[in-house]
Amino acid sequence: MIYITIFIAAVFVNNIVLSQFLGICPFLGVSKKIETALGMSGAVAFVLTLSTIVTWLIQYYLLTPLHLDFLQTITFILVIAGLVQMLEIILKKISPSLYQALGVFLPLITTNCCLLGVAILVIQKEYSLLESAVFAFSTALGFGLALILFAGIREQLSYTKIPKSMQGMPIALIVAGLLAMAFMGFAGMV
């Protein structure tokens, strides 16, 4: 039951983008087309889950036993950056088609603050390894859901008449705010 609660809370109630405001850069930057939003969502889901598991293991099997908790943030940043680079190299050699499909998204993921935020959140919430993995994957699904919904709305906005002063980022920010307000409706679920 705890895993279902974690899932619902991460995807809908405490959506990483719409309620915690982490990952805003890719949310605004990669959301002009549904196709690119899908690619980014898939890449984030994979990397976020993997990096959260690795950082959890480092925290509880290296930093905490050695009383090096004060190095958590810098260690997590280095691990995430290294993991993304290593993943990029491995994908390039093992699966060039998947590497091409992810394309520019892998380097963009390195700078996504959502990765670091989730890695730190699972430590603060004192989740077990399995709970951390469920939380990370659920958070990635919530990120993807918000990104794809936002991309769909932005695609539809391209067919409407919008005043010149509201075109581009101003209307995107208004839509993002409305989407965040819509997700607030899930607040009583968990």
mmCIF file of C-alpha atoms in Angstrom:
data_model
loop_
_atom_site.group_PDB
_atom_site.id
_atom_site.type_symbol
_atom_site.label_atom_id
_atom_site.label_comp_id
_atom_site.label_asym_id
_atom_site.label_seq_id
_atom_site.Cartn_x
_atom_site.Cartn_y
_atom_site.Cartn_z
ATOM 1 C CA MET A 1 0.000 0.000 0.000
ATOM 2 C CA ILE A 2 2.892 2.371 0.755
ATOM 3 C CA TYR A 3 4.144 2.033 -2.832
ATOM 4 C CA ILE A 4 0.759 3.020 -4.268
ATOM 5 C CA THR A 5 0.676 6.042 -1.966
ATOM 6 C CA ILE A 6 4.199 7.027 -3.028
ATOM 7 C CA PHE A 7 3.205 6.610 -6.683
ATOM 8 C CA ILE A 8 0.037 8.724 -6.481
ATOM 9 C CA ALA A 9 1.743 11.405 -4.395
ATOM 10 C CA ALA A 10 4.742 11.670 -6.729
ATOM 11 C CA VAL A 11 2.781 11.717 -9.978
ATOM 12 C CA PHE A 12 -0.212 13.859 -9.075
ATOM 13 C CA VAL A 13 -0.154 15.489 -5.641
ATOM 14 C CA ASN A 14 3.497 16.538 -5.325
ATOM 15 C CA ASN A 15 4.339 16.728 -9.015
ATOM 16 C CA ILE A 16 8.019 17.628 -9.227
ATOM 17 C CA VAL A 17 7.468 20.351 -11.834
ATOM 18 C CA LEU A 18 4.041 21.748 -11.046
ATOM 19 C CA SER A 19 4.127 21.752 -7.265
ATOM 20 C CA GLN A 20 7.800 21.615 -6.289
ATOM 21 C CA PHE A 21 9.112 23.675 -9.240
ATOM 22 C CA LEU A 22 12.110 21.443 -9.991
ATOM 23 C CA GLY A 23 12.986 20.760 -13.615
ATOM 24 C CA ILE A 24 11.499 23.995 -14.931
ATOM 25 C CA CYS A 25 14.218 24.543 -17.577
ATOM 26 C CA PRO A 26 13.445 21.391 -19.600
ATOM 27 C CA PHE A 27 9.745 21.858 -18.852
ATOM 28 C CA LEU A 28 9.745 25.222 -20.608
ATOM 29 C CA GLY A 29 12.496 24.512 -23.119
ATOM 30 C CA VAL A 30 11.564 21.084 -24.495
ATOM 31 C CA SER A 31 7.802 21.449 -24.468
ATOM 32 C CA LYS A 32 7.089 22.943 -27.864
ATOM 33 C CA LYS A 33 6.339 19.581 -29.518
ATOM 34 C CA ILE A 34 4.872 16.384 -28.119
ATOM 35 C CA GLU A 35 7.524 14.296 -29.893
ATOM 36 C CA THR A 36 10.407 16.010 -28.111
ATOM 37 C CA ALA A 37 8.486 15.946 -24.827
ATOM 38 C CA LEU A 38 8.094 12.161 -25.148
ATOM 39 C CA GLY A 39 11.820 11.741 -25.823
ATOM 40 C CA MET A 40 12.790 13.883 -22.867
ATOM 41 C CA SER A 41 10.287 12.093 -20.613
ATOM 42 C CA GLY A 42 11.721 8.682 -21.470
ATOM 43 C CA ALA A 43 15.291 9.800 -20.951
ATOM 44 C CA VAL A 44 14.450 11.456 -17.624
ATOM 45 C CA ALA A 45 12.580 8.359 -16.409
ATOM 46 C CA PHE A 46 15.568 6.125 -17.057
ATOM 47 C CA VAL A 47 18.263 8.445 -15.728
ATOM 48 C CA LEU A 48 16.253 9.649 -12.712
ATOM 49 C CA THR A 49 15.510 6.119 -11.517
ATOM 50 C CA LEU A 50 19.084 4.942 -12.049
ATOM 51 C CA SER A 51 20.720 7.988 -10.471
ATOM 52 C CA THR A 52 18.441 7.869 -7.428
ATOM 53 C CA ILE A 53 19.332 4.232 -6.793
ATOM 54 C CA VAL A 54 23.067 4.928 -7.160
ATOM 55 C CA THR A 55 23.012 8.035 -4.957
ATOM 56 C CA TRP A 56 20.955 6.209 -2.293
ATOM 57 C CA LEU A 57 23.555 3.433 -2.220
ATOM 58 C CA ILE A 58 26.398 5.953 -1.969
ATOM 59 C CA GLN A 59 24.642 7.822 0.836
ATOM 60 C CA TYR A 60 23.918 4.801 3.005
ATOM 61 C CA TYR A 61 26.991 2.671 2.235
ATOM 62 C CA LEU A 62 29.676 5.351 1.942
ATOM 63 C CA LEU A 63 28.800 8.848 3.163
ATOM 64 C CA THR A 64 26.791 8.000 6.292
ATOM 65 C CA PRO A 65 29.104 5.242 7.634
ATOM 66 C CA LEU A 66 32.155 7.470 7.115
ATOM 67 C CA HIS A 67 30.363 10.521 8.614
ATOM 68 C CA LEU A 68 30.767 12.451 5.366
ATOM 69 C CA ASP A 69 27.156 13.598 5.096
ATOM 70 C CA PHE A 70 28.303 17.168 4.531
ATOM 71 C CA LEU A 71 29.624 16.060 1.110
ATOM 72 C CA GLN A 72 26.200 14.849 -0.009
ATOM 73 C CA THR A 73 25.333 17.590 -2.506
ATOM 74 C CA ILE A 74 28.685 17.738 -4.282
ATOM 75 C CA THR A 75 28.929 13.950 -4.339
ATOM 76 C CA PHE A 76 25.454 13.606 -5.810
ATOM 77 C CA ILE A 77 26.175 16.229 -8.478
ATOM 78 C CA LEU A 78 29.374 14.446 -9.506
ATOM 79 C CA VAL A 79 27.710 11.037 -9.491
ATOM 80 C CA ILE A 80 24.774 12.237 -11.599
ATOM 81 C CA ALA A 81 27.040 13.971 -14.128
ATOM 82 C CA GLY A 82 29.340 10.951 -14.308
ATOM 83 C CA LEU A 83 26.424 8.556 -14.613
ATOM 84 C CA VAL A 84 24.893 10.497 -17.486
ATOM 85 C CA GLN A 85 28.246 10.673 -19.285
ATOM 86 C CA MET A 86 28.874 6.964 -18.737
ATOM 87 C CA LEU A 87 25.372 6.148 -19.938
ATOM 88 C CA GLU A 88 25.938 8.243 -23.046
ATOM 89 C CA ILE A 89 29.161 6.367 -23.863
ATOM 90 C CA ILE A 90 27.594 2.957 -23.235
ATOM 91 C CA LEU A 91 24.523 3.737 -25.339
ATOM 92 C CA LYS A 92 26.688 5.029 -28.166
ATOM 93 C CA LYS A 93 28.554 1.699 -28.306
ATOM 94 C CA ILE A 94 25.800 -0.790 -27.443
ATOM 95 C CA SER A 95 22.687 0.748 -29.004
ATOM 96 C CA PRO A 96 23.396 3.490 -31.539
ATOM 97 C CA SER A 97 19.702 3.667 -32.458
ATOM 98 C CA LEU A 98 18.683 4.383 -28.850
ATOM 99 C CA TYR A 99 21.559 6.860 -28.580
ATOM 100 C CA GLN A 100 20.273 8.646 -31.694
ATOM 101 C CA ALA A 101 16.712 8.569 -30.353
ATOM 102 C CA LEU A 102 17.762 10.220 -27.081
ATOM 103 C CA GLY A 103 20.024 12.598 -28.996
ATOM 104 C CA VAL A 104 20.424 15.955 -27.289
ATOM 105 C CA PHE A 105 18.324 14.908 -24.302
ATOM 106 C CA LEU A 106 21.115 13.062 -22.483
ATOM 107 C CA PRO A 107 23.401 16.094 -22.091
ATOM 108 C CA LEU A 108 20.369 18.208 -21.135
ATOM 109 C CA ILE A 109 19.500 15.772 -18.351
ATOM 110 C CA THR A 110 22.839 16.428 -16.652
ATOM 111 C CA THR A 111 21.733 19.957 -15.811
ATOM 112 C CA ASN A 112 18.183 19.002 -14.799
ATOM 113 C CA CYS A 113 17.839 19.977 -11.133
ATOM 114 C CA CYS A 114 15.053 17.422 -10.805
ATOM 115 C CA LEU A 115 17.682 14.664 -10.598
ATOM 116 C CA LEU A 116 19.513 16.226 -7.679
ATOM 117 C CA GLY A 117 16.264 17.228 -6.002
ATOM 118 C CA VAL A 118 14.870 13.690 -6.046
ATOM 119 C CA ALA A 119 18.182 12.199 -4.870
ATOM 120 C CA ILE A 120 18.163 14.526 -1.864
ATOM 121 C CA LEU A 121 14.423 14.104 -1.209
ATOM 122 C CA VAL A 122 14.666 10.316 -0.848
ATOM 123 C CA ILE A 123 17.396 10.767 1.758
ATOM 124 C CA GLN A 124 15.408 13.426 3.639
ATOM 125 C CA LYS A 125 12.275 11.263 3.614
ATOM 126 C CA GLU A 126 14.356 8.274 4.793
ATOM 127 C CA TYR A 127 12.962 5.953 2.120
ATOM 128 C CA SER A 128 14.267 2.421 1.739
ATOM 129 C CA LEU A 129 16.004 1.480 -1.517
ATOM 130 C CA LEU A 130 12.814 0.053 -3.034
ATOM 131 C CA GLU A 131 10.734 3.030 -1.884
ATOM 132 C CA SER A 132 13.376 5.332 -3.366
ATOM 133 C CA ALA A 133 13.239 3.535 -6.708
ATOM 134 C CA VAL A 134 9.425 3.704 -6.750
ATOM 135 C CA PHE A 135 9.515 7.387 -5.795
ATOM 136 C CA ALA A 136 12.102 8.184 -8.484
ATOM 137 C CA PHE A 137 10.227 6.332 -11.228
ATOM 138 C CA SER A 138 6.894 7.841 -10.140
ATOM 139 C CA THR A 139 8.437 11.305 -10.068
ATOM 140 C CA ALA A 140 9.765 10.745 -13.576
ATOM 141 C CA LEU A 141 6.283 9.698 -14.714
ATOM 142 C CA GLY A 142 4.834 12.833 -13.117
ATOM 143 C CA PHE A 143 7.484 14.930 -14.846
ATOM 144 C CA GLY A 144 6.653 13.244 -18.151
ATOM 145 C CA LEU A 145 2.913 13.682 -17.661
ATOM 146 C CA ALA A 146 3.288 17.393 -16.962
ATOM 147 C CA LEU A 147 5.727 17.832 -19.857
ATOM 148 C CA ILE A 148 3.526 16.009 -22.381
ATOM 149 C CA LEU A 149 0.334 17.802 -21.273
ATOM 150 C CA PHE A 150 2.141 21.136 -21.494
ATOM 151 C CA ALA A 151 3.556 20.273 -24.937
ATOM 152 C CA GLY A 152 0.104 19.318 -26.187
ATOM 153 C CA ILE A 153 -1.371 22.579 -24.983
ATOM 154 C CA ARG A 154 1.490 24.560 -26.530
ATOM 155 C CA GLU A 155 0.992 22.789 -29.854
ATOM 156 C CA GLN A 156 -2.691 23.711 -29.786
ATOM 157 C CA LEU A 157 -1.814 27.312 -28.912
ATOM 158 C CA SER A 158 0.136 27.580 -32.160
ATOM 159 C CA TYR A 159 -3.224 27.348 -34.012
ATOM 160 C CA THR A 160 -4.899 30.143 -32.064
ATOM 161 C CA LYS A 161 -4.715 33.899 -32.336
ATOM 162 C CA ILE A 162 -2.762 35.253 -29.403
ATOM 163 C CA PRO A 163 -1.978 38.956 -28.958
ATOM 164 C CA LYS A 164 1.569 39.746 -30.055
ATOM 165 C CA SER A 165 2.636 40.794 -26.547
ATOM 166 C CA MET A 166 1.507 37.424 -25.143
ATOM 167 C CA GLN A 167 3.097 35.164 -27.771
ATOM 168 C CA GLY A 168 5.929 32.845 -26.813
ATOM 169 C CA MET A 169 7.022 32.627 -23.211
ATOM 170 C CA PRO A 170 4.323 34.864 -21.626
ATOM 171 C CA ILE A 171 1.464 32.598 -22.720
ATOM 172 C CA ALA A 172 3.555 29.521 -21.893
ATOM 173 C CA LEU A 173 4.010 30.741 -18.324
ATOM 174 C CA ILE A 174 0.297 31.483 -17.986
ATOM 175 C CA VAL A 175 -0.549 27.993 -19.246
ATOM 176 C CA ALA A 176 2.008 26.468 -16.869
ATOM 177 C CA GLY A 177 0.391 28.324 -13.982
ATOM 178 C CA LEU A 178 -3.066 27.099 -14.983
ATOM 179 C CA LEU A 179 -1.749 23.555 -15.305
ATOM 180 C CA ALA A 180 -0.204 23.809 -11.832
ATOM 181 C CA MET A 181 -3.535 25.039 -10.459
ATOM 182 C CA ALA A 182 -5.293 22.090 -12.119
ATOM 183 C CA PHE A 183 -2.879 19.668 -10.427
ATOM 184 C CA MET A 184 -3.657 21.330 -7.080
ATOM 185 C CA GLY A 185 -7.029 19.615 -7.367
ATOM 186 C CA PHE A 186 -5.267 16.327 -6.548
ATOM 187 C CA ALA A 187 -4.060 17.685 -3.185
ATOM 188 C CA GLY A 188 -6.644 15.829 -1.117
ATOM 189 C CA MET A 189 -5.919 12.409 -2.637
ATOM 190 C CA VAL A 190 -3.063 11.418 -0.356
#
